[in-house]
Short mmCIF file of C-alpha atoms in Angstrom, two decimals:
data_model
loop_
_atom_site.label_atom_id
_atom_site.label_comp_id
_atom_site.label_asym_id
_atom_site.label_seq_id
_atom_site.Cartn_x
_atom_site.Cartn_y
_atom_site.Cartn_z
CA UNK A 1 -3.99 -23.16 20.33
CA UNK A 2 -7.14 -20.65 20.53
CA UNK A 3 -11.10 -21.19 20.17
CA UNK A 4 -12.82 -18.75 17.89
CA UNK A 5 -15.76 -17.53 19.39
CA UNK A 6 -18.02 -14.70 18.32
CA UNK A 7 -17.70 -12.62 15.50
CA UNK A 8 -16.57 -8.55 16.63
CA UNK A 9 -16.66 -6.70 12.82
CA UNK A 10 -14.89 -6.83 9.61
CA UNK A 11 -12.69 -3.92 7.71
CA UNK A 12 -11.43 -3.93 3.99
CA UNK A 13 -8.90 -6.53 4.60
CA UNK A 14 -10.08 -8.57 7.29
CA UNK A 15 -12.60 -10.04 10.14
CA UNK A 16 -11.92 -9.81 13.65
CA UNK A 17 -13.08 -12.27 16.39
CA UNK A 18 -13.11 -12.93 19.78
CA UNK A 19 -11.13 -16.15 21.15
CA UNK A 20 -9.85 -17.91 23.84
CA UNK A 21 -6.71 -20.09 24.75
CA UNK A 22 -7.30 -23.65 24.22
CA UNK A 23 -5.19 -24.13 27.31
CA UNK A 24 -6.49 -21.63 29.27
CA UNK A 25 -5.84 -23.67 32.32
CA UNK A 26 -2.89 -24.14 32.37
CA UNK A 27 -2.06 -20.55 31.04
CA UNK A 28 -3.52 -18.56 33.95
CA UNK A 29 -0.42 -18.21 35.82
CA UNK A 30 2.26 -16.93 33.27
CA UNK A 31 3.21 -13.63 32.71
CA UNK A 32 1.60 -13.56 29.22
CA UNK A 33 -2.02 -13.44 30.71
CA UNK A 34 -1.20 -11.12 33.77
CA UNK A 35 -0.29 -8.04 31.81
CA UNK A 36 -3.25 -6.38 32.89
CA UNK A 37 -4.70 -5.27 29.18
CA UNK A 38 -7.14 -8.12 28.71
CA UNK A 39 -9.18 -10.78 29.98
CA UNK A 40 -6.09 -13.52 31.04
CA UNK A 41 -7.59 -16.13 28.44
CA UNK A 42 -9.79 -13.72 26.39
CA UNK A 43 -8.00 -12.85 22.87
CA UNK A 44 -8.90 -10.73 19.47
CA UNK A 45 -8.11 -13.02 15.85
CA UNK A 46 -7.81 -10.71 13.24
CA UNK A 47 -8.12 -12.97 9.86
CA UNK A 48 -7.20 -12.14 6.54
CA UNK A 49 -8.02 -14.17 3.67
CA UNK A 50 -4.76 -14.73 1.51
CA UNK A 51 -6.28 -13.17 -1.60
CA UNK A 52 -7.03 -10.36 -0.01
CA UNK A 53 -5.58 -7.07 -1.27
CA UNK A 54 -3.47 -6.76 1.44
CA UNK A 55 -1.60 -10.25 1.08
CA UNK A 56 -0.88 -10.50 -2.69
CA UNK A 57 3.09 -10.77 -1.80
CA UNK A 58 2.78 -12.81 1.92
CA UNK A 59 1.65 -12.09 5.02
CA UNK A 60 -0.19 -8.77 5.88
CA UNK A 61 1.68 -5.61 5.73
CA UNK A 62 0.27 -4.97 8.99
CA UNK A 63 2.72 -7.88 9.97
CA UNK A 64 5.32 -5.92 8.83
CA UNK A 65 4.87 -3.03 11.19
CA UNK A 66 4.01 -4.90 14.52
CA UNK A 67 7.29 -6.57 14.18
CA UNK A 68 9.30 -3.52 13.55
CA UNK A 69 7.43 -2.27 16.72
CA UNK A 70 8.69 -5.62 18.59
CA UNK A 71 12.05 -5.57 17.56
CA UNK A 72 12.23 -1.60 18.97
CA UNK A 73 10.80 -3.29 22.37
CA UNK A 74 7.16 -2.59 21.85
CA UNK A 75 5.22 0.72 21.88
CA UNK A 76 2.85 2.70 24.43
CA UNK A 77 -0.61 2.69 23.02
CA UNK A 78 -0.59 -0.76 21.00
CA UNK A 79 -1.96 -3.86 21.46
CA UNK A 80 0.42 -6.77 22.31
CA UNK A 81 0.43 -9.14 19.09
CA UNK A 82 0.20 -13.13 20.92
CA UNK A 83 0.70 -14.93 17.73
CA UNK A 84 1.12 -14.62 13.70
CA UNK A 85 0.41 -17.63 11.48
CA UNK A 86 -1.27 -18.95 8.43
CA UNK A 87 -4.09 -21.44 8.91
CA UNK A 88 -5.73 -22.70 6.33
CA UNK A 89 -6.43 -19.64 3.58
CA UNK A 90 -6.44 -17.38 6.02
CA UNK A 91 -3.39 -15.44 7.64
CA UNK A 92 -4.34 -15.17 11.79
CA UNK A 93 -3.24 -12.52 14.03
CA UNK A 94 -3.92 -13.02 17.18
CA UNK A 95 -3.35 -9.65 20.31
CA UNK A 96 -4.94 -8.57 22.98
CA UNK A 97 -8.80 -8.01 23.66
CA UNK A 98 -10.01 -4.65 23.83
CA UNK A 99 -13.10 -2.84 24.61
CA UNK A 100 -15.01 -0.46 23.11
CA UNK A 101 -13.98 2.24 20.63
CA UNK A 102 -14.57 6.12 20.48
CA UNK A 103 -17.10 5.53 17.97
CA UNK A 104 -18.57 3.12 19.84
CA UNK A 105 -18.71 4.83 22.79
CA UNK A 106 -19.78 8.22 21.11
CA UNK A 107 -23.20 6.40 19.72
CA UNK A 108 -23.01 4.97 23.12
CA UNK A 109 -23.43 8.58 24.50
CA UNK A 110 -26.00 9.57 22.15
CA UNK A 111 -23.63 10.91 19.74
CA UNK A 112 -21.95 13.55 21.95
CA UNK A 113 -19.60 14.09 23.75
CA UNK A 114 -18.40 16.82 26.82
CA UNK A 115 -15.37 18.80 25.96
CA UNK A 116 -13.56 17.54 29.14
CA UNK A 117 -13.91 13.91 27.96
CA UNK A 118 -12.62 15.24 24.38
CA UNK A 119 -9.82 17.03 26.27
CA UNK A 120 -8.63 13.77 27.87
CA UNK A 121 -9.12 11.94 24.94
CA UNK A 122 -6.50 14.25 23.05
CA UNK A 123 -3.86 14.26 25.99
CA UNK A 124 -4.00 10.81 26.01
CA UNK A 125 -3.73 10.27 22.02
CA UNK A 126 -1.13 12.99 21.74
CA UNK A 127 0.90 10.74 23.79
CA UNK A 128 0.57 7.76 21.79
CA UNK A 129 0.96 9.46 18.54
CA UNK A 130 4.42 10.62 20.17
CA UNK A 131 5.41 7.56 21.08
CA UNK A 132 4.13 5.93 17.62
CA UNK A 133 6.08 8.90 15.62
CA UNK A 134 9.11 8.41 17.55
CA UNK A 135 9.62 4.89 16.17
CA UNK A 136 9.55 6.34 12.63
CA UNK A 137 6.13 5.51 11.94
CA UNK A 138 3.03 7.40 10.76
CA UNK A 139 -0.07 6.07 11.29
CA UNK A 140 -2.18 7.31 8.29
CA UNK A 141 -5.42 6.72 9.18
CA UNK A 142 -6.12 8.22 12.51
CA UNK A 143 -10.41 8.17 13.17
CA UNK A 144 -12.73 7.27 15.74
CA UNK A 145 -12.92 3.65 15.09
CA UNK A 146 -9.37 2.95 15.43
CA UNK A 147 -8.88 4.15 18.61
CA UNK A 148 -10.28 1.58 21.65
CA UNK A 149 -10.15 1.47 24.81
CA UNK A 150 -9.14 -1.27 27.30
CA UNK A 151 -11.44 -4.37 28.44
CA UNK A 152 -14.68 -3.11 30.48
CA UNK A 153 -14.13 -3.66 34.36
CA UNK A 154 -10.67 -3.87 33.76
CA UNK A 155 -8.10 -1.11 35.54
CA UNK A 156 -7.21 -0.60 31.93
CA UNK A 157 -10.90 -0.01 30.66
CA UNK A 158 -10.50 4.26 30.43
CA UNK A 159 -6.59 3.67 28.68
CA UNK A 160 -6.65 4.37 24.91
CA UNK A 161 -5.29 1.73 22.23
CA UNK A 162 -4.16 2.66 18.68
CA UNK A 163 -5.47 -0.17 16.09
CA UNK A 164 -4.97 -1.05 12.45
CA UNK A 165 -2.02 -0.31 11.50
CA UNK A 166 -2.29 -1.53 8.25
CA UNK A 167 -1.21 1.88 6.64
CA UNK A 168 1.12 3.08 8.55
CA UNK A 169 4.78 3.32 7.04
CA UNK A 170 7.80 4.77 7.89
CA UNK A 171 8.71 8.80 8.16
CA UNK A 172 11.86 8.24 8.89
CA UNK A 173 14.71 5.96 6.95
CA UNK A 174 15.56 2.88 9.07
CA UNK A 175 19.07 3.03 7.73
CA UNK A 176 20.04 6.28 8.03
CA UNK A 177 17.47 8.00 10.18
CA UNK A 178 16.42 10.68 8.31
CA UNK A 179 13.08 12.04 7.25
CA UNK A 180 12.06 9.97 3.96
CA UNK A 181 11.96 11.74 0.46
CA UNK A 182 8.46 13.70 -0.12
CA UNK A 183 6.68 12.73 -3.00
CA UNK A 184 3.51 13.62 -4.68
CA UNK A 185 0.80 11.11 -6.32
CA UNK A 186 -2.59 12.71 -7.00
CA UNK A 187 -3.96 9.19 -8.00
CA UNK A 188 -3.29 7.53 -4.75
CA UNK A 189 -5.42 8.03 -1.71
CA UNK A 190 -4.87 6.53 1.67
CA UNK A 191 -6.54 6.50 4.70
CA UNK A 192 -10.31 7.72 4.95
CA UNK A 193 -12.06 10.35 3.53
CA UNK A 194 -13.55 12.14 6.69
CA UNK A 195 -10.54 12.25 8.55
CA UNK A 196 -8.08 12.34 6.12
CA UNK A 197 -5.52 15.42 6.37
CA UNK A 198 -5.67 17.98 3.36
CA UNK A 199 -1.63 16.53 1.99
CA UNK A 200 -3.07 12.98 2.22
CA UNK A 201 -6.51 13.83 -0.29
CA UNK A 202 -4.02 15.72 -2.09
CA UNK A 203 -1.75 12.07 -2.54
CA UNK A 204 1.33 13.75 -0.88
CA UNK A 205 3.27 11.44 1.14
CA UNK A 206 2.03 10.82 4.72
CA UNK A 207 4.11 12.42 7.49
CA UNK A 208 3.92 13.64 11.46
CA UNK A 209 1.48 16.13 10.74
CA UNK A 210 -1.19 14.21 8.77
CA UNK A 211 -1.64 12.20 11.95
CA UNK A 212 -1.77 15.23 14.17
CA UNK A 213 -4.42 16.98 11.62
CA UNK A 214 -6.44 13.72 11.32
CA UNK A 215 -6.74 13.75 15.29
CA UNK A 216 -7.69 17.07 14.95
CA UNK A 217 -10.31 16.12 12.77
CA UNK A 218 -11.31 13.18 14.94
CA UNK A 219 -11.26 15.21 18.27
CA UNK A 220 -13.80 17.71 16.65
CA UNK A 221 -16.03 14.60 15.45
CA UNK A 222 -16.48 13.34 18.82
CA UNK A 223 -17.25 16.77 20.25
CA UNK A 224 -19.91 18.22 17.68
CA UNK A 225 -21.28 15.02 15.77
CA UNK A 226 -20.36 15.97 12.72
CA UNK A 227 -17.66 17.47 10.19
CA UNK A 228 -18.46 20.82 8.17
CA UNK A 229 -17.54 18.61 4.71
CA UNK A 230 -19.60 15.47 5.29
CA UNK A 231 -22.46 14.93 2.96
CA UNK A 232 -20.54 16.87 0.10
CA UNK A 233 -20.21 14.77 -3.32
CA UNK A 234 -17.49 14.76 -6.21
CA UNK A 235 -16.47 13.04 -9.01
CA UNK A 236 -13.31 12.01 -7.09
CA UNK A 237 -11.86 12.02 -3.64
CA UNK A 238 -9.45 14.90 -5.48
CA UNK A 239 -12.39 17.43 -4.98
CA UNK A 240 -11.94 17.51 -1.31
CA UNK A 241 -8.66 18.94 -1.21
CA UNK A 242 -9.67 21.92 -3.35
CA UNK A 243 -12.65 22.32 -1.30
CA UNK A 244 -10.35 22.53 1.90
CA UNK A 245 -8.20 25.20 0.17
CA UNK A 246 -10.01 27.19 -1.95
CA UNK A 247 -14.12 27.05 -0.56
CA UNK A 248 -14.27 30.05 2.16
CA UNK A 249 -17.15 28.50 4.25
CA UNK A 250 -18.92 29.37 7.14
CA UNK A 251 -20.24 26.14 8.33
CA UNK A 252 -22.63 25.80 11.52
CA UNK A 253 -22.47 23.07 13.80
CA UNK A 254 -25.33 20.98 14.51
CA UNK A 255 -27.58 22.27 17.49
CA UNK A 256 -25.54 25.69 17.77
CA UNK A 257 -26.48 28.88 16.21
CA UNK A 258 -22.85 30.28 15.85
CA UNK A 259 -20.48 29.50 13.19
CA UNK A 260 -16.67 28.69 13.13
CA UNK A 261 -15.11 31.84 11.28
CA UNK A 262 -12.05 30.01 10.19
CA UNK A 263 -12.14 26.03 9.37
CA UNK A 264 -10.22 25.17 6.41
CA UNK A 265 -6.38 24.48 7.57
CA UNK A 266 -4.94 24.57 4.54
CA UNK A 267 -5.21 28.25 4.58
CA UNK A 268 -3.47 28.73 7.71
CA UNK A 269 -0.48 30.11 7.66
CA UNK A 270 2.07 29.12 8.33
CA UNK A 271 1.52 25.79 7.76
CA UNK A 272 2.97 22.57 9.16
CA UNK A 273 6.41 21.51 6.68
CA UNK A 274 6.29 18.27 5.41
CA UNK A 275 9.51 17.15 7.69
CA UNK A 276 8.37 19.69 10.51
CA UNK A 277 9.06 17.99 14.19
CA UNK A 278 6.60 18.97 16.54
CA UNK A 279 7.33 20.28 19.48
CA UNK A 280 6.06 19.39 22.93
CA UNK A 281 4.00 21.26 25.36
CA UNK A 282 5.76 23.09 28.07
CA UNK A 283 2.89 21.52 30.55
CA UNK A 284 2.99 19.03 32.45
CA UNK A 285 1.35 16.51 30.76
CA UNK A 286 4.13 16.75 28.45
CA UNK A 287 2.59 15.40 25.37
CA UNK A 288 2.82 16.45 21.68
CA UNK A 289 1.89 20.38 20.74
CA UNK A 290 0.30 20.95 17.38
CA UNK A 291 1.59 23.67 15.21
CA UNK A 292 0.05 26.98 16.12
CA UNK A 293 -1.99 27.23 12.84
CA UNK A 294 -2.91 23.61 12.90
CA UNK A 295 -6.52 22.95 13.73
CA UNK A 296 -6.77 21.89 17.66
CA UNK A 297 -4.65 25.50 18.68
CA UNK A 298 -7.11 27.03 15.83
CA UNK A 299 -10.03 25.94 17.21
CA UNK A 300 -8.92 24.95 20.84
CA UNK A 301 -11.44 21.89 21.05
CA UNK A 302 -14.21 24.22 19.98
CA UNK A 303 -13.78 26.60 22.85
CA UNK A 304 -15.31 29.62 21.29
CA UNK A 305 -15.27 33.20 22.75
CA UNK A 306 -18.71 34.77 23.30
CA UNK A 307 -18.60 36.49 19.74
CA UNK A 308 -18.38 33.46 18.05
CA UNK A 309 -14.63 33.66 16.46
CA UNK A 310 -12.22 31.21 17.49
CA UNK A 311 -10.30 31.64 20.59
CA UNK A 312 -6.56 31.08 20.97
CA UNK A 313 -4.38 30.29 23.49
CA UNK A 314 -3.10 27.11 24.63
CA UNK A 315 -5.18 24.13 25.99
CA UNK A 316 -3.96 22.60 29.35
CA UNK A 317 -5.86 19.74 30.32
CA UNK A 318 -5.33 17.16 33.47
CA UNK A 319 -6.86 14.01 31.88
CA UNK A 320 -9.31 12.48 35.06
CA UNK A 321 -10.28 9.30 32.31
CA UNK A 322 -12.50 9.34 29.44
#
């Protein structure tokens, strides 16, 4: 049983809260509360409201996903899921407590942040994203806010979490292992418009490299405030994927007088196949290595030479905590 407390913030398809074992007592010695990744009573309640979009058939889809992530023996990166249940009108998640997120922690920092803290921030998500992608899952909506870290004065309180997984589906067929069929649906859009990969505005189906190009996205967020595309309006979210392709910008960052010569990754070449398998980094923290024309090589965290084009070259960082 678990007390609802306070009230944490609320998504398209649900409210989280903060709880606590009714039994908290009696709980403190298992091995359930000693994992080390939250408070040993302290939980998170995710409810969603069963007429929700996201439960018209049953539980959550969500559901779905954390136990084909249980049944593969859990994944690096991911909250531990306590409990799934109905109560009520209301379908109740409960996992484990977490701190704050990047976005969070970004307005935290007065909207900025170094480029070593950015550096181990990618490491450390590159790593998850591997580990997520090697269960056959894409995430589809990678961003600032779903990415938390652990419990403040915790030892886990610098380790990053992956959240929401409430879009995520399957790359790979869980039958016969191989990469799932593309498809192409200009009406559908998935994940958010900010960070969302050029193939995803563009209603293509979501593989490996939509994640890794919405964490490029995200990684350049955190490090310059803002995105060259924010603020522009359309008719439809189809606008923004001919604006990646087509509009040859030269956008300036906030606070900086020099301009990124070469932003939109669609017009890279070549680009990043819709079953390509990236490959990892000869370094060694050993993590996922974006295409060569995909934005983070492109741009290399926003590491610009003193002319103001892009530099190249790889990016080796020793993460020291975020």
């Amino acid at each position: 049983m678990y007390l609802v407390e306070r009230k944490l913030g609320k998504g398209g398809f649900g409210q989280v809260y903060t709880g606590r074992r009714a039994n908290a007592s009696s709980t403190r010695g298992n091995n359930e509360a000693s994992t080390g990744t939250a408070n040993a009573t302290l939980v998170a309640l995710k409810f969603e409201h069963r007429s929700s979009k996201g439960c018209n058939y049953g539980p959550p889809y969500e559901w779905s996903v954390y136990n084909a992530f249980s049944s593969l023996g859990g994944i690096m990166g991911v909250p531990k899921v306590h409990f799934k249940g109905r109560q009520g009108e209301y379908y109740v998640m409960v996992m484990d407590l977490l701190g704050p997120s990047l976005w969070d922690t970004w307005n935290t920092n007065g909207q900025t942040m170094t480029q070593d803290m950015v550096a181990c921030i990618a490491v450390e998500a590159l790593a998850i994203l591997e580990n997520f992608h090697s269960k056959g899952f894409v995430h589809g909506d990678i961003k600032p806010e779903n990415f938390l870290l652990g419990p403040p004065g915790t030892p886990t309180e610098k380790k990053l979490y992956l959240v929401d997984l409430g879009l995520a589906t399957r790359w790979r067929d869980a039958i016969c292992s191989t990469h799932v069929d593309y498809d192409q649906r200009p009406d559908i859009f998935r994940g958010t418009v900010r960070y969302a990969s050029v193939h995803a505005h563009l209603g293509r189906t979501g593989s490996r490299r939509d994640d890794l190009e919405s964490l490029a996205y995200t990684l350049l967020f955190l490090l310059k405030g803002r995105l060259p595309w924010q603020g522009y309006q359309g008719d439809n979210k189809g606008f923004l994927g001919a604006f990646y392709t087509l509009v040859p910008i030269r956008p300036r960052w906030r606070g900086e007088r020099r301009s990124l010569r070469t932003l939109p990754v669609a017009s890279l070449r070549p680009p990043l196949a819709y079953n390509h398998r990236p490959r990892r980094l000869s370094t060694p923290t050993d993590t996922y290595e974006l295409h060569p024309d995909i934005a983070l090589y492109g741009i290399a965290l926003s590491v610009q030479k003193e002319d103001g084009d892009v530099g190249g070259g790889a990016l080796s960082v020793h993460p020291r905590g975020v």
